[in-house]
Tab-separated table of C-alpha atoms in Angstrom:
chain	number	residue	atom	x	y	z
F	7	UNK	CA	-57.306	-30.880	7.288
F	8	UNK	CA	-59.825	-27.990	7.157
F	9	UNK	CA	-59.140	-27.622	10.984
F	10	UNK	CA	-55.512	-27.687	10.962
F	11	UNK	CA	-55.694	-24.529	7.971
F	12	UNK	CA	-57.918	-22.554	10.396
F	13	UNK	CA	-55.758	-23.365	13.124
F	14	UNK	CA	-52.587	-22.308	11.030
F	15	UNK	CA	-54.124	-19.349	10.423
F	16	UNK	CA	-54.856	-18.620	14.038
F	17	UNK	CA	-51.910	-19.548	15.419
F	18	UNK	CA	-49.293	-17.470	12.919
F	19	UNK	CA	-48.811	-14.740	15.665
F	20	UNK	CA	-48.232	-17.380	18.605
F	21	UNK	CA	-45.823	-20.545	17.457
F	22	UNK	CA	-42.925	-20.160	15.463
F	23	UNK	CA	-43.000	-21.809	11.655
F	24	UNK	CA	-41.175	-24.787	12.305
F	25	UNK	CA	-43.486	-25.812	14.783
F	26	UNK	CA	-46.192	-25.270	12.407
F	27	UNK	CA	-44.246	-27.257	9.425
F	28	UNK	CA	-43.743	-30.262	11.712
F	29	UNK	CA	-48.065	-29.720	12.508
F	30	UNK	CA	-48.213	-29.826	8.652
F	31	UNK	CA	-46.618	-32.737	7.960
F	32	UNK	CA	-47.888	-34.789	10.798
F	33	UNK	CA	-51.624	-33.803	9.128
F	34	UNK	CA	-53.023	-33.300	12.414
F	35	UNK	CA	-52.671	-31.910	15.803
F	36	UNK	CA	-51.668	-33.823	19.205
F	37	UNK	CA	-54.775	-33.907	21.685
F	38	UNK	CA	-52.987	-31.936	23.667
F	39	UNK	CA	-52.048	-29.119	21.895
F	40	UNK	CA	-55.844	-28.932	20.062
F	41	UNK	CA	-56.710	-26.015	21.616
F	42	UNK	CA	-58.033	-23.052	18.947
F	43	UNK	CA	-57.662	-19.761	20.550
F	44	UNK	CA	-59.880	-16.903	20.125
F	45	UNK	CA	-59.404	-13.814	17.575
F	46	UNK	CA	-59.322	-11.370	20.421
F	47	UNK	CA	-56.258	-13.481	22.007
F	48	UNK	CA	-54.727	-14.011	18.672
F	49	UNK	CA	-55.188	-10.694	18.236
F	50	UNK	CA	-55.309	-8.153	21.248
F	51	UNK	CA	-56.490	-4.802	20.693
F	52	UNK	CA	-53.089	-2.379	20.400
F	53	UNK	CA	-53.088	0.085	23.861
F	54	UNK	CA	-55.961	2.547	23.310
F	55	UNK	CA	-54.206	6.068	22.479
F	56	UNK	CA	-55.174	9.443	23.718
F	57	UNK	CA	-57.731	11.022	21.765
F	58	UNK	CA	-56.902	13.737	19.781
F	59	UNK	CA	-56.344	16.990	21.293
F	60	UNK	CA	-55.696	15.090	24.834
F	61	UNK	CA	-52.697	15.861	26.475
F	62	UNK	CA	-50.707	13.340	28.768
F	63	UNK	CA	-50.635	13.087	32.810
F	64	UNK	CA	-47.515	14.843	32.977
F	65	UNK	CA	-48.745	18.010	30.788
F	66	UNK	CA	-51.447	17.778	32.704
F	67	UNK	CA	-49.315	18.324	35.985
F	68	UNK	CA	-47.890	20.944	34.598
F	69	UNK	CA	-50.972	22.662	33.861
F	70	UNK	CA	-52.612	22.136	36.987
F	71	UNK	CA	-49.309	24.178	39.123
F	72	UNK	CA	-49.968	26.912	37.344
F	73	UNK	CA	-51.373	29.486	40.038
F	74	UNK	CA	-54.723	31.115	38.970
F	75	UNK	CA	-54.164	34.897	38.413
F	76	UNK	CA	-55.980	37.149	40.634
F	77	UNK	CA	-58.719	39.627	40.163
F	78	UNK	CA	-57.270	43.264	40.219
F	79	UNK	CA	-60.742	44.403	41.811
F	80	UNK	CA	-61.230	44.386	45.352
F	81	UNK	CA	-64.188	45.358	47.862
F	82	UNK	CA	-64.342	47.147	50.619
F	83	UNK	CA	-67.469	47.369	53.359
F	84	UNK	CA	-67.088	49.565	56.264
F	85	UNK	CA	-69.375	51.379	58.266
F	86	UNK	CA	-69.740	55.061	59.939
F	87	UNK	CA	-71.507	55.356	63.036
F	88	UNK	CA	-74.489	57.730	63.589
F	89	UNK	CA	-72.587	60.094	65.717
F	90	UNK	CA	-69.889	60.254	63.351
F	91	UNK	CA	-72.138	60.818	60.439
F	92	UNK	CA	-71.406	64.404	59.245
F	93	UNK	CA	-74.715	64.374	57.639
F	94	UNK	CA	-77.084	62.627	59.629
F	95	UNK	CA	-80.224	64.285	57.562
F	96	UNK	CA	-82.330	60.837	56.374
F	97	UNK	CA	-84.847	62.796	54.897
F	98	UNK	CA	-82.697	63.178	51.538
F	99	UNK	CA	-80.717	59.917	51.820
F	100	UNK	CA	-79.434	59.181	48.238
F	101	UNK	CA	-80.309	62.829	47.221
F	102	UNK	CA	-78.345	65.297	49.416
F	103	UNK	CA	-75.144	66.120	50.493
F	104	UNK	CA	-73.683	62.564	50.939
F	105	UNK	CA	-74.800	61.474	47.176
F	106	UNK	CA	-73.041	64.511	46.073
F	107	UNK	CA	-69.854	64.041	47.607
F	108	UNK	CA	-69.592	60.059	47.342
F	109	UNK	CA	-70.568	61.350	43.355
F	110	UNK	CA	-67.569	63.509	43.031
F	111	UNK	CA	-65.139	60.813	44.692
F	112	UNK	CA	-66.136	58.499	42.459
F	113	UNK	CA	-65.254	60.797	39.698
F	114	UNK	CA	-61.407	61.417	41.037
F	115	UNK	CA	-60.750	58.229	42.109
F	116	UNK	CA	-62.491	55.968	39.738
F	117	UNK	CA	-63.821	53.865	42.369
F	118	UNK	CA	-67.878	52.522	42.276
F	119	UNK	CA	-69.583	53.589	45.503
F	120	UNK	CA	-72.854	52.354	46.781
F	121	UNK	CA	-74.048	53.758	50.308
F	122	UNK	CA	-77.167	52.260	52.373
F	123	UNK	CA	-78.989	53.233	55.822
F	124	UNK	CA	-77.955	50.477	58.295
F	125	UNK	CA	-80.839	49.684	61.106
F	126	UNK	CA	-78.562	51.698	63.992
F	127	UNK	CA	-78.914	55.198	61.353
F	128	UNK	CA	-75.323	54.574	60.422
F	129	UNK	CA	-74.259	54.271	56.754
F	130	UNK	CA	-72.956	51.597	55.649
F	131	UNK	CA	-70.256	52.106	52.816
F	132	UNK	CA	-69.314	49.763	49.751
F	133	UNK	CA	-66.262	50.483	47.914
F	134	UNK	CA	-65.377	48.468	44.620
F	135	UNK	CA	-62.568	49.332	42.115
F	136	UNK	CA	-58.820	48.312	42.282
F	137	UNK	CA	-56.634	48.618	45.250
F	138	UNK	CA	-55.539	52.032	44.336
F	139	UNK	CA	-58.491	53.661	43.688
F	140	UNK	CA	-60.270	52.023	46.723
F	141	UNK	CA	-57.918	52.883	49.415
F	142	UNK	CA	-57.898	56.857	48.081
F	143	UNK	CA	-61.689	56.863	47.604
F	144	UNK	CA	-61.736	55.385	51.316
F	145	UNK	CA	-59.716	58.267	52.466
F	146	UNK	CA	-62.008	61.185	50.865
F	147	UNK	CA	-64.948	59.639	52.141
F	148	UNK	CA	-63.432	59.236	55.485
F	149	UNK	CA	-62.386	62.956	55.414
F	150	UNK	CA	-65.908	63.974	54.330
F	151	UNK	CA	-68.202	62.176	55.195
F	152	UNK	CA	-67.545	61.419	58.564
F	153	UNK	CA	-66.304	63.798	61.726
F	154	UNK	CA	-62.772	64.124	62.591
F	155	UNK	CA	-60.613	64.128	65.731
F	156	UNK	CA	-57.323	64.480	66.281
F	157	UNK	CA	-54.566	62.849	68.593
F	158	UNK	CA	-50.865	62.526	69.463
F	159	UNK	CA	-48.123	60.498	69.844
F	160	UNK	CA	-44.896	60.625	70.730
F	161	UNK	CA	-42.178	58.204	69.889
F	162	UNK	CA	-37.988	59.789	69.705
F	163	UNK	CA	-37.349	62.524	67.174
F	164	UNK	CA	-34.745	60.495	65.312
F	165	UNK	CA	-37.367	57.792	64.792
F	166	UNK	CA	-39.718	60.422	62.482
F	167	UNK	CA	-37.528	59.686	58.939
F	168	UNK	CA	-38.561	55.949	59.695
F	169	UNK	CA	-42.399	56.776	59.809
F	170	UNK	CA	-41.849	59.433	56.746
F	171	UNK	CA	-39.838	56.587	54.717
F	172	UNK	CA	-38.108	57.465	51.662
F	173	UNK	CA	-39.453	60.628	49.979
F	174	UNK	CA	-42.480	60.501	51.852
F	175	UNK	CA	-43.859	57.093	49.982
F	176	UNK	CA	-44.270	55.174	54.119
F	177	UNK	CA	-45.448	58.075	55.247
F	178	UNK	CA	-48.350	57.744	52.168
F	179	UNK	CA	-48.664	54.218	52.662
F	180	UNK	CA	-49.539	54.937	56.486
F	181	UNK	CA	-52.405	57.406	55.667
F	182	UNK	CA	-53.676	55.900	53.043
F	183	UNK	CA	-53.892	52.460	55.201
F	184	UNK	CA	-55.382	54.277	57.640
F	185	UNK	CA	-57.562	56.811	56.020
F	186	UNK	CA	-56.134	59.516	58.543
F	187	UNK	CA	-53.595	62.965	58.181
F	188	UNK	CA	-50.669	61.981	59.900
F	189	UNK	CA	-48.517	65.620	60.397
F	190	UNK	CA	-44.657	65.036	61.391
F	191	UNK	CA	-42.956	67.907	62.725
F	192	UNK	CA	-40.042	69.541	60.685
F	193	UNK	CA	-36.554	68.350	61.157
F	194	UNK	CA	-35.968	72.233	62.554
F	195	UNK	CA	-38.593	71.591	64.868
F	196	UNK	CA	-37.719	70.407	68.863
F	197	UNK	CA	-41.018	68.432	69.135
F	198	UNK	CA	-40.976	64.976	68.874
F	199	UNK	CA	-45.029	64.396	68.742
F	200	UNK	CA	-46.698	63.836	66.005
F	201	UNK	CA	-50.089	64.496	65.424
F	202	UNK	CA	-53.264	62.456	63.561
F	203	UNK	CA	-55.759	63.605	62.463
F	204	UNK	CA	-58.966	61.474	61.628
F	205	UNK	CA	-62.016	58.585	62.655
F	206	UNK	CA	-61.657	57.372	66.158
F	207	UNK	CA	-60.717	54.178	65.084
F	208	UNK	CA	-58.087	55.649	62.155
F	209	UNK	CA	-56.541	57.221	65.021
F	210	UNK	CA	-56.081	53.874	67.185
F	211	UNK	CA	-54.660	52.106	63.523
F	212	UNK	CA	-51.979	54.986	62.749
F	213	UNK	CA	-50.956	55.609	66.199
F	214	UNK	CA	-49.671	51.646	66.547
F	215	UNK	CA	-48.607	51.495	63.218
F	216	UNK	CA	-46.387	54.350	64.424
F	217	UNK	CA	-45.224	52.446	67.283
F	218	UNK	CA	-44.505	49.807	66.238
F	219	UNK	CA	-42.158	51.617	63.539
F	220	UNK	CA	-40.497	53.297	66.538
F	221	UNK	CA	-39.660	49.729	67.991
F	222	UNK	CA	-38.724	48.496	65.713
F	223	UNK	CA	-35.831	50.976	65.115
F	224	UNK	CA	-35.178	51.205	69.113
F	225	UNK	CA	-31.920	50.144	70.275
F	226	UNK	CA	-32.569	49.129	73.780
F	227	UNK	CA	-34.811	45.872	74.806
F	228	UNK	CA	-37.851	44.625	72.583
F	229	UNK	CA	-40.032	41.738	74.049
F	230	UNK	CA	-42.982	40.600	72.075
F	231	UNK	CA	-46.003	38.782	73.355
F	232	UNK	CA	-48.468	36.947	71.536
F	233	UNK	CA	-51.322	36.507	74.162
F	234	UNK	CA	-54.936	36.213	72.989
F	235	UNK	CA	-56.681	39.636	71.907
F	236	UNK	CA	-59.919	38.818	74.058
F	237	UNK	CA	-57.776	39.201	76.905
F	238	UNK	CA	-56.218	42.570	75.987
F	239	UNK	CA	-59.236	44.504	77.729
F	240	UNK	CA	-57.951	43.229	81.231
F	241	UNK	CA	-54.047	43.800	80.567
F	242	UNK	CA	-55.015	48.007	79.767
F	243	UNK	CA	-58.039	48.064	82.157
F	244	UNK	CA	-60.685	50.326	82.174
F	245	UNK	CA	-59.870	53.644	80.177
F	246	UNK	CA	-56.437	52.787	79.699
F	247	UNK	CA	-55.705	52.534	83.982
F	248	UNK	CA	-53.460	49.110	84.259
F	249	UNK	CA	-51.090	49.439	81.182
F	250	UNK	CA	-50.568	53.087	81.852
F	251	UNK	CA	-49.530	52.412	85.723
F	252	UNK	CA	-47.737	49.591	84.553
F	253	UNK	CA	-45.501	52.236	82.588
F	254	UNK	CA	-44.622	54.722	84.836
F	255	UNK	CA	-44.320	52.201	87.486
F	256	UNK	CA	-41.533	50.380	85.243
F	257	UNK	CA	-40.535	53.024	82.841
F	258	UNK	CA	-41.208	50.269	80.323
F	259	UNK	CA	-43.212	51.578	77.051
F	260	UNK	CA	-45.983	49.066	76.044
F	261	UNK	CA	-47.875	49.098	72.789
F	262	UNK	CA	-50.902	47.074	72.874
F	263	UNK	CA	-53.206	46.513	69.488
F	264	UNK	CA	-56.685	48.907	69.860
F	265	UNK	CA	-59.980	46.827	69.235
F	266	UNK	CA	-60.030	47.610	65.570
F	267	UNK	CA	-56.569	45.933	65.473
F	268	UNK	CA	-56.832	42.515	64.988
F	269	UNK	CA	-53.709	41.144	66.307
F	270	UNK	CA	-52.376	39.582	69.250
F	271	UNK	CA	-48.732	40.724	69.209
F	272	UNK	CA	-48.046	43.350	72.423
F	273	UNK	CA	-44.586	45.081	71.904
F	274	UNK	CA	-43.150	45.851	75.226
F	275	UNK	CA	-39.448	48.537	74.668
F	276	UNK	CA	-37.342	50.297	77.277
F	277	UNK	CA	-34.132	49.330	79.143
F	278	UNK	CA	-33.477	45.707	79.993
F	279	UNK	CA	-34.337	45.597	83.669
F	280	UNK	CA	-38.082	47.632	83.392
F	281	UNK	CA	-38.767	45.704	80.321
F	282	UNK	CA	-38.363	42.993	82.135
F	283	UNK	CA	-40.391	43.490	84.786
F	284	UNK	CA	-43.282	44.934	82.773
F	285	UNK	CA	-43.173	41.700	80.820
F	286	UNK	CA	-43.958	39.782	84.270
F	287	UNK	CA	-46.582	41.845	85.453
F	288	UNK	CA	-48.407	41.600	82.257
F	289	UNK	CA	-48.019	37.606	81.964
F	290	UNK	CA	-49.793	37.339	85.118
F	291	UNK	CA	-52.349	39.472	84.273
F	292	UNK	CA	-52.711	37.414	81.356
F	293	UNK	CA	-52.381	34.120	83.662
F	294	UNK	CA	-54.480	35.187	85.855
F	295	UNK	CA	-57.584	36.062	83.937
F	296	UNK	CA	-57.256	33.203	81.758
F	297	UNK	CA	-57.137	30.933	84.828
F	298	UNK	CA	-59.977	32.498	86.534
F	299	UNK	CA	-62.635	34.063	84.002
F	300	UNK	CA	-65.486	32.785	81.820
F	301	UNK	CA	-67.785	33.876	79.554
F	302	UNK	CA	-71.967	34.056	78.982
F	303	UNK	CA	-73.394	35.139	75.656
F	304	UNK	CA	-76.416	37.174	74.792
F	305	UNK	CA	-78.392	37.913	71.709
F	306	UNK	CA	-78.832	42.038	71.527
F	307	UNK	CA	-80.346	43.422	68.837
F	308	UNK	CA	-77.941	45.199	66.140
F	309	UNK	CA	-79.437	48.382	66.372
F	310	UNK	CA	-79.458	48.204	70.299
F	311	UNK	CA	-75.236	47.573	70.526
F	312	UNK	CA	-74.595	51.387	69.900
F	313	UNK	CA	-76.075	51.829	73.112
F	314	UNK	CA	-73.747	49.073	75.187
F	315	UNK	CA	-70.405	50.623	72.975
F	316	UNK	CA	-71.100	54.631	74.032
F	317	UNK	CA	-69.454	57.480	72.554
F	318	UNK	CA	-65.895	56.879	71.569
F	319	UNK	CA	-66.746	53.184	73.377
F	320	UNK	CA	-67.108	54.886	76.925
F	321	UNK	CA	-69.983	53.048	78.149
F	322	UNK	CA	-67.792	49.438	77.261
F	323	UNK	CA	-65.207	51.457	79.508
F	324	UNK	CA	-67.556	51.775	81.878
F	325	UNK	CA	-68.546	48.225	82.819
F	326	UNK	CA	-64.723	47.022	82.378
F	327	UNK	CA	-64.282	49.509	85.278
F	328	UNK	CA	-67.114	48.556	87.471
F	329	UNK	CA	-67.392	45.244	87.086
F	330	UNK	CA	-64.081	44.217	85.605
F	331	UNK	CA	-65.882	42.508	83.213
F	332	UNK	CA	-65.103	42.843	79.198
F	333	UNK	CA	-67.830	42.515	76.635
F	334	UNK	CA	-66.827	41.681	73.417
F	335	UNK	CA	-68.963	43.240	70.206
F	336	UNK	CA	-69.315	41.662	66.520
F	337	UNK	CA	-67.535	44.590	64.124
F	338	UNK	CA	-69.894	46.749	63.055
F	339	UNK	CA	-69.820	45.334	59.173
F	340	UNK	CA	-70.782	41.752	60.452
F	341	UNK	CA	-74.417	40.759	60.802
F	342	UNK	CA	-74.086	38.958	64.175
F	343	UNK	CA	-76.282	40.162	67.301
F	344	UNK	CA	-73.825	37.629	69.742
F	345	UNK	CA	-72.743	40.099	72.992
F	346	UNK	CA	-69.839	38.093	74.873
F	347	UNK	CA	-68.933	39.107	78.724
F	348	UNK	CA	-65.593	37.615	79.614
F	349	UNK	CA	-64.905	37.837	83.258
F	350	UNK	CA	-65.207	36.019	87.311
F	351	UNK	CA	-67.981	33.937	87.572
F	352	UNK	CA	-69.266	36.224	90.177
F	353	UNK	CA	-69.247	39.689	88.103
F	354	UNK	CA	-70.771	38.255	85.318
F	355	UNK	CA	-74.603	38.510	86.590
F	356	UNK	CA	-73.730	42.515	87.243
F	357	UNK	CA	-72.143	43.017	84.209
F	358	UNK	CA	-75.330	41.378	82.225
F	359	UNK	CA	-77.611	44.139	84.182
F	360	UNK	CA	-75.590	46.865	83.089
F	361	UNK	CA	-75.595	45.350	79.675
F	362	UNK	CA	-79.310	45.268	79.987
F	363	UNK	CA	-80.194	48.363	81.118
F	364	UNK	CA	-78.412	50.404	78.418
F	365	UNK	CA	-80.395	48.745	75.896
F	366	UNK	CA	-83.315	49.610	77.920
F	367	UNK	CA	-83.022	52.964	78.680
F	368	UNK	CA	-83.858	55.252	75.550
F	369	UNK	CA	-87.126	55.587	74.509
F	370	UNK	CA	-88.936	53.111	71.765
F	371	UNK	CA	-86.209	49.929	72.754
F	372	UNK	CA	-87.866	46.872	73.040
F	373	UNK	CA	-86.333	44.557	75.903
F	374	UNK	CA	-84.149	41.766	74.676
């Protein structure tokens, strides 16, 4: 009987009574029903609950599509060559002339500044602040601290109020972008160039920013081709030689990205029929090369590669139009000392001796 009250009690949550009445008056339990379950069967735990504070899976999706906000302060690295340096006097680095005007731009832009001596005598330039304030502080430093050229271009006069934008704010945009003075002539005025002032590469950036502006807004046939940048060097040749025959040959106009551009796209305008046939003449170009060239790699010293890029990039030139080969630099900014020549199997060796020898040539270089 003792058994059949701790069964009873056991069992309350898992018979119904008048099975356990009938148990009761029988004063026993069948054989086959004798089995006493546990207390954790009798009675299971309840479904653990969330503990306090938690919040459930689907608050938690919730949470976790909610896009991280962004910093509002930005760097920029870029670097001025020694022979654009307008102070190249090392003997007061940090002291002179170029502390005293990176000083005063930090002062009206708000921008942080930090300069440094890179190993080729060029400065190296760190801007931090927000967007704003770095792209202006870019500008003055561009306009003071290093030289200046100037350049034209010349796209049709009722393009201009497409480059200016509305009340001037494109026309901003585009300088500030590219750290350069872009002057438009006046609406009174016949001429349709328009002139830039600013770094060599500046120059290169507004000029096809220009372009491309101008094609946009031209009426007559626009073909765009994405073909790989490496192979860009071959479709202009040497000092500009192929794209510009190309043009006058067709009547085509053809606006290819410069180096400092990195982007694929060339933009070929003009009249149906010369578009056309610039387009073909530049796809085999592009065929062509890709079919038939490779490339060989070298390890130059960084403060050797000014040598192998010459003024204004004239001794790159150079070798593209002796050898037809193109060697491809690291940007300045990046730490890499990998030289690549693109071109015929058999140039290659000629192109590497160039290569060579202008790293050779002044006095103190050590070989590679």
């Amino acid at each position: 009987l003792k058994g059949t009250v701790v069964f009873i009690h056991f069992s309350f949550y898992y018979f119904d009574i008048g099975f356990l009445w009938s148990l009761l008056q029988a004063g026993g339990v069948p054989e086959d029903e004798a089995y006493i379950p546990t207390y954790l069967e009798a009675f299971p735990p309840l479904p653990e609950k969330g503990a306090p504070g938690e919040r459930s899976s689907e608050f938690t999706g919730v949470w976790n599509k909610i896009r991280p906000i962004k910093s509002s302060v930005i760097t920029q690295v870029f670097h001025v060559p020694l022979e654009e340096r307008r102070y190249k006097d090392n003997s007061q680095f940090g002291e002179g002339d170029e502390a005293k005007v990176c000083v005063d731009i930090m002062q009206k832009t708000g921008a942080h500044i930090e300069l440094s001596l890179a190993k080729d005598q060029g400065l190296s330039i760190m801007v931090t602040g927000k967007l704003d304030s770095v792209m202006k502080a870019r500008k003055e430093i561009v306009a003071r601290l290093q030289t200046q050229a100037s350049a034209t271009v010349t796209i049709p006069k009722e393009h201009h109020r497409f480059v200016i934008g509305k009340n001037g704010e494109k026309l901003q945009e585009l300088e500030l972008k590219t750290a350069t003075k872009i002057n438009i002539p006046r609406p009174e005025d016949p001429s349709s160039q328009i002139k830039i002032t600013g770094t060599k590469e500046g120059i290169e950036k507004a000029r096809h920013e220009i372009l491309l502006i101008s094609a946009e807004q031209d009426k007559r046939a626009v073909e765009r081709l994405n073909l790989e940048k490496v192979f860009h060097p071959f479709i202009t040749g040497a000092f500009n030689k192929i794209v510009q025959e190309i043009m006058q040959e067709t009547g085509a106009r053809i606006n290819i990205p410069p180096p400092s551009v990195s982007k694929d796209e060339i933009i070929i305008t003009g009249e149906k029929e010369p578009v056309s046939q610039a387009l073909l003449r530049i796809r085999k170009i592009y065929e062509d090369k890709k079919r038939k060239t490779t490339t060989i790699s070298v390890e130059v010293k960084k403060s050797q590669h000014k040598y192998i890029i010459g003024p204004k990039g004239n001794t790159l030139q150079e070798i593209l139009d002796t050898t037809g080969v193109s060697v491809e630099m690291p940007p300045l900014e990046s730490s890499s000392e990998t030289i690549i020549l693109r071109g015929e199997p058999d140039k290659l060796g000629p192109a590497l001796t160039q290569v060579y020898a202008k790293v050779t040539i002044c006095k103190g270089c050590t070989k590679v």
